[in-house]
Tab-separated table of C-alpha atoms in Angstrom:
chain	number	residue	atom	x	y	z
A	16	MET	CA	-7.648	28.746	-12.572
A	17	SER	CA	-9.496	27.975	-9.368
A	18	GLN	CA	-8.708	24.714	-7.682
A	19	PRO	CA	-11.372	22.079	-6.938
A	20	ASN	CA	-11.933	20.895	-3.393
A	21	PRO	CA	-10.811	17.299	-3.298
A	22	TYR	CA	-12.612	16.829	0.044
A	23	ALA	CA	-16.096	17.846	-1.099
A	24	SER	CA	-19.068	16.233	0.573
A	25	PRO	CA	-19.829	12.750	-0.770
A	26	GLY	CA	-22.172	12.775	-3.725
A	27	SER	CA	-21.650	16.426	-4.643
A	28	VAL	CA	-19.221	18.258	-6.892
A	29	ASP	CA	-19.449	22.008	-7.315
A	30	PRO	CA	-20.435	22.550	-11.021
A	31	HIS	CA	-18.932	26.062	-10.980
A	32	VAL	CA	-15.414	24.809	-10.113
A	33	GLU	CA	-13.123	23.960	-12.996
A	34	ARG	CA	-11.443	20.579	-12.929
A	35	VAL	CA	-7.723	20.161	-12.743
A	36	PRO	CA	-6.453	18.316	-15.822
A	37	GLU	CA	-6.396	14.570	-15.516
A	38	PRO	CA	-3.267	13.294	-13.768
A	39	THR	CA	-0.173	12.541	-15.742
A	40	TRP	CA	2.933	10.565	-14.879
A	41	ALA	CA	5.052	13.699	-15.033
A	42	ARG	CA	2.900	15.459	-12.446
A	43	VAL	CA	2.823	12.403	-10.226
A	44	LEU	CA	6.616	12.132	-10.311
A	45	SER	CA	7.016	15.869	-9.603
A	46	ARG	CA	4.750	15.721	-6.628
A	47	LEU	CA	6.391	12.548	-5.417
A	48	GLN	CA	9.878	14.156	-5.482
A	49	ASP	CA	8.603	17.065	-3.356
A	50	LEU	CA	6.897	14.579	-1.019
A	51	LEU	CA	10.016	12.481	-0.450
A	52	LEU	CA	12.129	15.551	0.267
A	53	ASN	CA	9.735	16.470	3.066
A	54	ILE	CA	8.954	13.124	4.721
A	55	TRP	CA	12.383	11.469	4.595
A	56	PRO	CA	12.893	11.718	8.376
A	57	MET	CA	9.742	9.636	8.919
A	58	MET	CA	10.801	7.164	6.269
A	59	LEU	CA	14.293	6.859	7.733
A	60	GLY	CA	12.883	6.346	11.204
A	61	VAL	CA	10.537	3.609	10.007
A	62	LEU	CA	13.403	1.825	8.273
A	63	VAL	CA	15.685	1.982	11.323
A	64	VAL	CA	13.055	1.107	13.965
A	65	LEU	CA	10.982	-1.465	12.080
A	66	CYS	CA	12.405	-2.752	8.806
A	67	LEU	CA	16.095	-3.221	9.597
A	68	PRO	CA	15.635	-5.082	12.957
A	69	TRP	CA	12.975	-7.311	11.411
A	70	GLN	CA	15.014	-8.178	8.331
A	71	LEU	CA	18.070	-8.952	10.453
A	72	LEU	CA	16.022	-11.173	12.744
A	73	LEU	CA	14.381	-12.960	9.847
A	74	SER	CA	17.732	-13.453	8.077
A	75	PHE	CA	19.293	-14.862	11.249
A	76	VAL	CA	16.412	-17.281	11.759
A	77	ILE	CA	16.589	-18.440	8.161
A	78	TYR	CA	20.324	-19.070	8.338
A	79	THR	CA	19.951	-20.899	11.641
A	80	PHE	CA	17.020	-23.133	10.730
A	81	LEU	CA	18.110	-23.971	7.191
A	82	GLU	CA	21.292	-25.487	8.499
A	83	GLN	CA	19.171	-28.124	10.207
A	84	GLU	CA	17.701	-29.236	6.853
A	85	GLU	CA	14.449	-30.479	8.443
A	86	VAL	CA	11.006	-30.214	6.942
A	87	MET	CA	9.465	-28.643	10.025
A	88	SER	CA	12.290	-26.067	10.111
A	89	LEU	CA	11.363	-25.033	6.570
A	90	VAL	CA	7.672	-24.808	7.587
A	91	TYR	CA	8.441	-22.626	10.600
A	92	VAL	CA	10.658	-20.274	8.557
A	93	SER	CA	8.035	-20.030	5.852
A	94	LEU	CA	5.253	-19.193	8.300
A	95	LEU	CA	7.426	-16.692	10.173
A	96	GLY	CA	8.588	-15.039	7.003
A	97	THR	CA	5.187	-14.773	5.411
A	98	PHE	CA	3.204	-13.548	8.461
A	99	GLY	CA	6.000	-11.364	9.869
A	100	GLN	CA	6.858	-9.816	6.528
A	101	LEU	CA	3.197	-9.030	5.857
A	102	THR	CA	2.716	-7.518	9.308
A	103	VAL	CA	5.956	-5.521	9.683
A	104	GLN	CA	6.031	-4.303	6.058
A	105	LEU	CA	2.348	-3.344	6.118
A	106	LEU	CA	2.816	-1.393	9.339
A	107	ALA	CA	5.862	0.420	7.880
A	108	GLU	CA	3.947	1.288	4.737
A	109	ALA	CA	0.927	2.534	6.720
A	110	LEU	CA	3.097	4.852	8.809
A	111	VAL	CA	4.875	6.286	5.783
A	112	ILE	CA	1.623	6.733	3.876
A	113	ALA	CA	0.175	8.585	6.856
A	114	ALA	CA	3.082	11.033	6.730
A	115	ALA	CA	2.718	11.305	2.966
A	116	TRP	CA	-1.025	12.041	3.226
A	117	GLN	CA	-0.265	14.659	5.851
A	118	HIS	CA	2.166	16.373	3.481
A	119	LEU	CA	-0.254	16.202	0.548
A	120	GLN	CA	-2.723	18.159	2.681
A	121	LYS	CA	0.039	20.844	2.928
A	122	GLU	CA	0.477	20.261	6.672
A	123	THR	CA	3.767	20.357	8.493
A	124	LEU	CA	5.054	16.898	9.300
A	125	ASP	CA	3.656	15.868	12.710
A	126	VAL	CA	5.286	12.567	13.637
A	127	SER	CA	2.949	11.735	16.521
A	128	ALA	CA	-0.158	12.467	14.409
A	129	ALA	CA	1.232	10.469	11.496
A	130	ILE	CA	1.989	7.512	13.793
A	131	GLY	CA	-1.505	7.592	15.236
A	132	ARG	CA	-3.075	7.757	11.781
A	133	GLY	CA	-0.812	5.055	10.450
A	134	LEU	CA	-1.588	2.678	13.295
A	135	ARG	CA	-5.322	3.168	12.788
A	136	GLY	CA	-4.926	2.619	9.082
A	137	PHE	CA	-2.860	-0.528	9.708
A	138	VAL	CA	-5.532	-2.024	12.029
A	139	ALA	CA	-8.310	-1.093	9.593
A	140	VAL	CA	-6.632	-2.479	6.499
A	141	PHE	CA	-4.965	-5.624	7.844
A	142	PRO	CA	-7.909	-8.005	7.108
A	143	SER	CA	-8.186	-6.635	3.557
A	144	MET	CA	-4.472	-6.889	2.933
A	145	LEU	CA	-4.405	-10.463	4.255
A	146	LEU	CA	-7.259	-11.354	1.931
A	147	SER	CA	-5.665	-9.641	-1.051
A	148	PHE	CA	-2.285	-11.293	-0.291
A	149	MET	CA	-3.830	-14.761	-0.435
A	150	ALA	CA	-5.869	-13.974	-3.545
A	151	ILE	CA	-2.926	-12.386	-5.410
A	152	SER	CA	-0.599	-15.230	-4.372
A	153	ALA	CA	-3.039	-17.829	-5.646
A	154	ALA	CA	-3.528	-15.904	-8.886
A	155	MET	CA	0.258	-15.568	-9.403
A	156	ILE	CA	0.701	-19.293	-8.876
A	157	LEU	CA	-2.021	-20.160	-11.405
A	158	CYS	CA	-0.916	-17.548	-13.912
A	159	ILE	CA	1.087	-14.385	-13.545
A	160	PHE	CA	-1.289	-12.125	-15.452
A	161	PRO	CA	-4.327	-12.518	-13.112
A	162	GLY	CA	-2.015	-11.708	-10.183
A	163	VAL	CA	-0.731	-8.595	-11.871
A	164	TYR	CA	-4.311	-7.569	-12.712
A	165	LEU	CA	-5.412	-7.932	-9.065
A	166	ASN	CA	-2.397	-5.944	-7.956
A	167	ILE	CA	-3.409	-3.070	-10.247
A	168	ARG	CA	-7.034	-3.101	-9.180
A	169	TRP	CA	-6.156	-3.088	-5.447
A	170	MET	CA	-3.097	-0.828	-5.616
A	171	PHE	CA	-4.885	2.073	-3.856
A	172	ALA	CA	-6.317	-0.006	-0.998
A	173	LEU	CA	-3.707	0.976	1.606
A	174	PRO	CA	-3.790	4.759	0.801
A	175	ILE	CA	-7.564	4.669	0.954
A	176	ALA	CA	-7.543	2.869	4.310
A	177	VAL	CA	-5.067	5.366	5.795
A	178	ALA	CA	-6.863	8.394	4.338
A	179	GLU	CA	-10.359	7.309	5.337
A	180	GLY	CA	-9.658	5.212	8.415
A	181	ARG	CA	-12.220	2.606	7.280
A	182	GLY	CA	-11.656	-1.139	7.475
A	183	GLY	CA	-13.326	-4.276	6.350
A	184	LEU	CA	-13.481	-4.843	2.620
A	185	HIS	CA	-14.050	-1.122	1.968
A	186	PRO	CA	-10.471	-0.316	0.883
A	187	LEU	CA	-10.407	-3.161	-1.653
A	188	GLN	CA	-13.865	-2.331	-2.917
A	189	LYS	CA	-13.101	1.371	-3.259
A	190	SER	CA	-9.815	0.731	-5.024
A	191	TRP	CA	-11.628	-1.598	-7.436
A	192	GLU	CA	-14.210	1.092	-8.145
A	193	ILE	CA	-11.591	3.805	-8.693
A	194	THR	CA	-9.367	1.818	-11.024
A	195	GLU	CA	-12.239	0.485	-13.203
A	196	PRO	CA	-12.821	3.704	-15.211
A	197	HIS	CA	-9.136	4.644	-15.068
A	198	PHE	CA	-7.471	1.326	-15.617
A	199	PHE	CA	-4.895	2.584	-18.125
A	200	TYR	CA	-3.772	5.307	-15.733
A	201	SER	CA	-3.615	2.763	-12.852
A	202	MET	CA	-1.704	0.265	-15.030
A	203	LEU	CA	0.800	3.026	-16.054
A	204	MET	CA	1.320	4.051	-12.422
A	205	PHE	CA	1.740	0.382	-11.395
A	206	ALA	CA	4.370	-0.223	-14.146
A	207	LEU	CA	6.141	3.087	-13.445
A	208	PHE	CA	6.818	2.190	-9.815
A	209	CYS	CA	6.849	-1.566	-9.676
A	210	ILE	CA	9.216	-2.283	-12.564
A	211	PRO	CA	12.084	-0.364	-10.919
A	212	LEU	CA	11.185	-2.045	-7.636
A	213	VAL	CA	11.609	-5.513	-9.204
A	214	VAL	CA	14.958	-4.472	-10.618
A	215	VAL	CA	16.075	-3.282	-7.128
A	216	MET	CA	14.925	-6.551	-5.553
A	217	VAL	CA	16.885	-8.556	-8.081
A	218	VAL	CA	20.029	-6.411	-7.684
A	219	THR	CA	19.988	-6.637	-3.863
A	220	SER	CA	19.777	-10.437	-4.063
A	221	LEU	CA	22.767	-10.795	-6.414
A	222	PRO	CA	25.699	-10.340	-3.939
A	223	SER	CA	24.818	-13.461	-1.896
A	224	ALA	CA	24.042	-15.492	-4.991
A	225	LEU	CA	27.180	-14.516	-6.976
A	226	MET	CA	29.652	-14.273	-4.089
A	227	PRO	CA	29.096	-17.099	-1.609
A	228	GLU	CA	32.122	-16.026	0.401
A	229	ILE	CA	30.232	-12.946	1.629
A	230	ASP	CA	26.961	-14.798	2.188
A	231	HIS	CA	26.001	-13.839	5.743
A	232	TRP	CA	22.727	-13.105	7.536
A	233	VAL	CA	23.832	-9.511	8.384
A	234	ILE	CA	24.544	-8.751	4.737
A	235	ASP	CA	21.327	-10.371	3.527
A	236	GLY	CA	19.211	-8.566	6.128
A	237	THR	CA	20.799	-5.186	5.296
A	238	LEU	CA	20.348	-5.635	1.549
A	239	THR	CA	16.708	-6.659	2.034
A	240	THR	CA	16.179	-3.430	4.022
A	241	VAL	CA	17.347	-1.546	0.961
A	242	GLY	CA	14.576	-3.262	-0.946
A	243	ASP	CA	12.157	-2.202	1.847
A	244	LEU	CA	13.190	1.423	1.287
A	245	PHE	CA	12.218	1.223	-2.349
A	246	THR	CA	8.952	-0.498	-1.390
A	247	LEU	CA	8.100	2.503	0.822
A	248	ILE	CA	8.881	4.828	-2.050
A	249	VAL	CA	6.527	2.850	-4.248
A	250	CYS	CA	3.819	3.164	-1.596
A	251	CYS	CA	4.327	6.888	-1.617
A	252	GLY	CA	4.022	6.824	-5.400
A	253	PHE	CA	0.707	4.993	-5.207
A	254	THR	CA	-0.496	7.519	-2.609
A	255	VAL	CA	0.398	10.440	-4.857
A	256	ALA	CA	-1.297	8.730	-7.845
A	257	TYR	CA	-4.457	8.278	-5.748
A	258	TYR	CA	-4.353	11.860	-4.547
A	259	GLU	CA	-4.011	13.129	-8.110
A	260	LEU	CA	-7.181	11.256	-9.018
A	261	LEU	CA	-8.975	12.953	-6.178
A	262	LEU	CA	-7.580	16.334	-7.086
A	263	SER	CA	-8.687	16.101	-10.660
A	264	GLN	CA	-12.153	14.961	-9.597
A	265	VAL	CA	-12.112	12.159	-12.095
A	266	VAL	CA	-13.286	9.715	-9.446
A	267	PRO	CA	-16.813	9.577	-8.088
A	268	ALA	CA	-17.417	11.998	-5.245
A	269	THR	CA	-18.345	9.043	-3.014
A	270	ALA	CA	-14.716	7.928	-3.310
A	271	LEU	CA	-13.431	11.040	-1.522
A	272	PRO	CA	-12.014	10.697	1.973
A	273	GLN	CA	-14.604	11.266	4.718
A	274	SER	CA	-12.084	12.443	7.329
A	275	PRO	CA	-9.086	13.832	5.430
A	276	HIS	CA	-7.521	15.745	8.333
A	277	PHE	CA	-5.497	14.111	11.102
A	278	ASN	CA	-6.580	16.650	13.725
A	279	GLN	CA	-10.276	16.021	13.439
């Protein structure tokens, strides 16, 4: 069976090309496994260079300031944790997604090209991610279900930003458009990756909670980095799920990446 071109010109789909079957969780997991086996050096580098130093610094600051038991100390820690976590984690995710997108295009891993693409995607998507973070946080506080719903509708925003290199509200808008006719598929992908992530986050927080004698900022920072690793895997899973939608041509042609290749 001939394969469709997932990078066709916007607004046009070749009527003579057969469509690949609609994406399934089994095909997404199979492609994700192959992806992780090929981009693990990039993922490991991001963890060592970005995630681990940041989590150790944040953990040290939290332990230091919380000992003072002052209101302003709590405010400073909250602001640092929120803004820093959003920035560092988002940058790490953008870099890994860039490498993942490179592999999905069947290109050899080019670290410098992936870093360049990831940085551009990070700059482009930061305003959208900041807006979505505030909206989702408010929705989760009011009621957990609206927050989960927004997470599902915007789950492809970062892969779209990295793949297309477009900023503003475009990633959020495009993700909303893509998930609308394929909400069940998007919800399945969200549950498939995020439920294990929640389990990992809970497990990594247990040692300090259950064994106070080992409670230390180095241990906490290291365990949190393990959670960051699984977060990057989830981002790769979302990227593969998005790519499968493109490959099957079940999304509008206008949703296809305008500049899919890093070397253009």
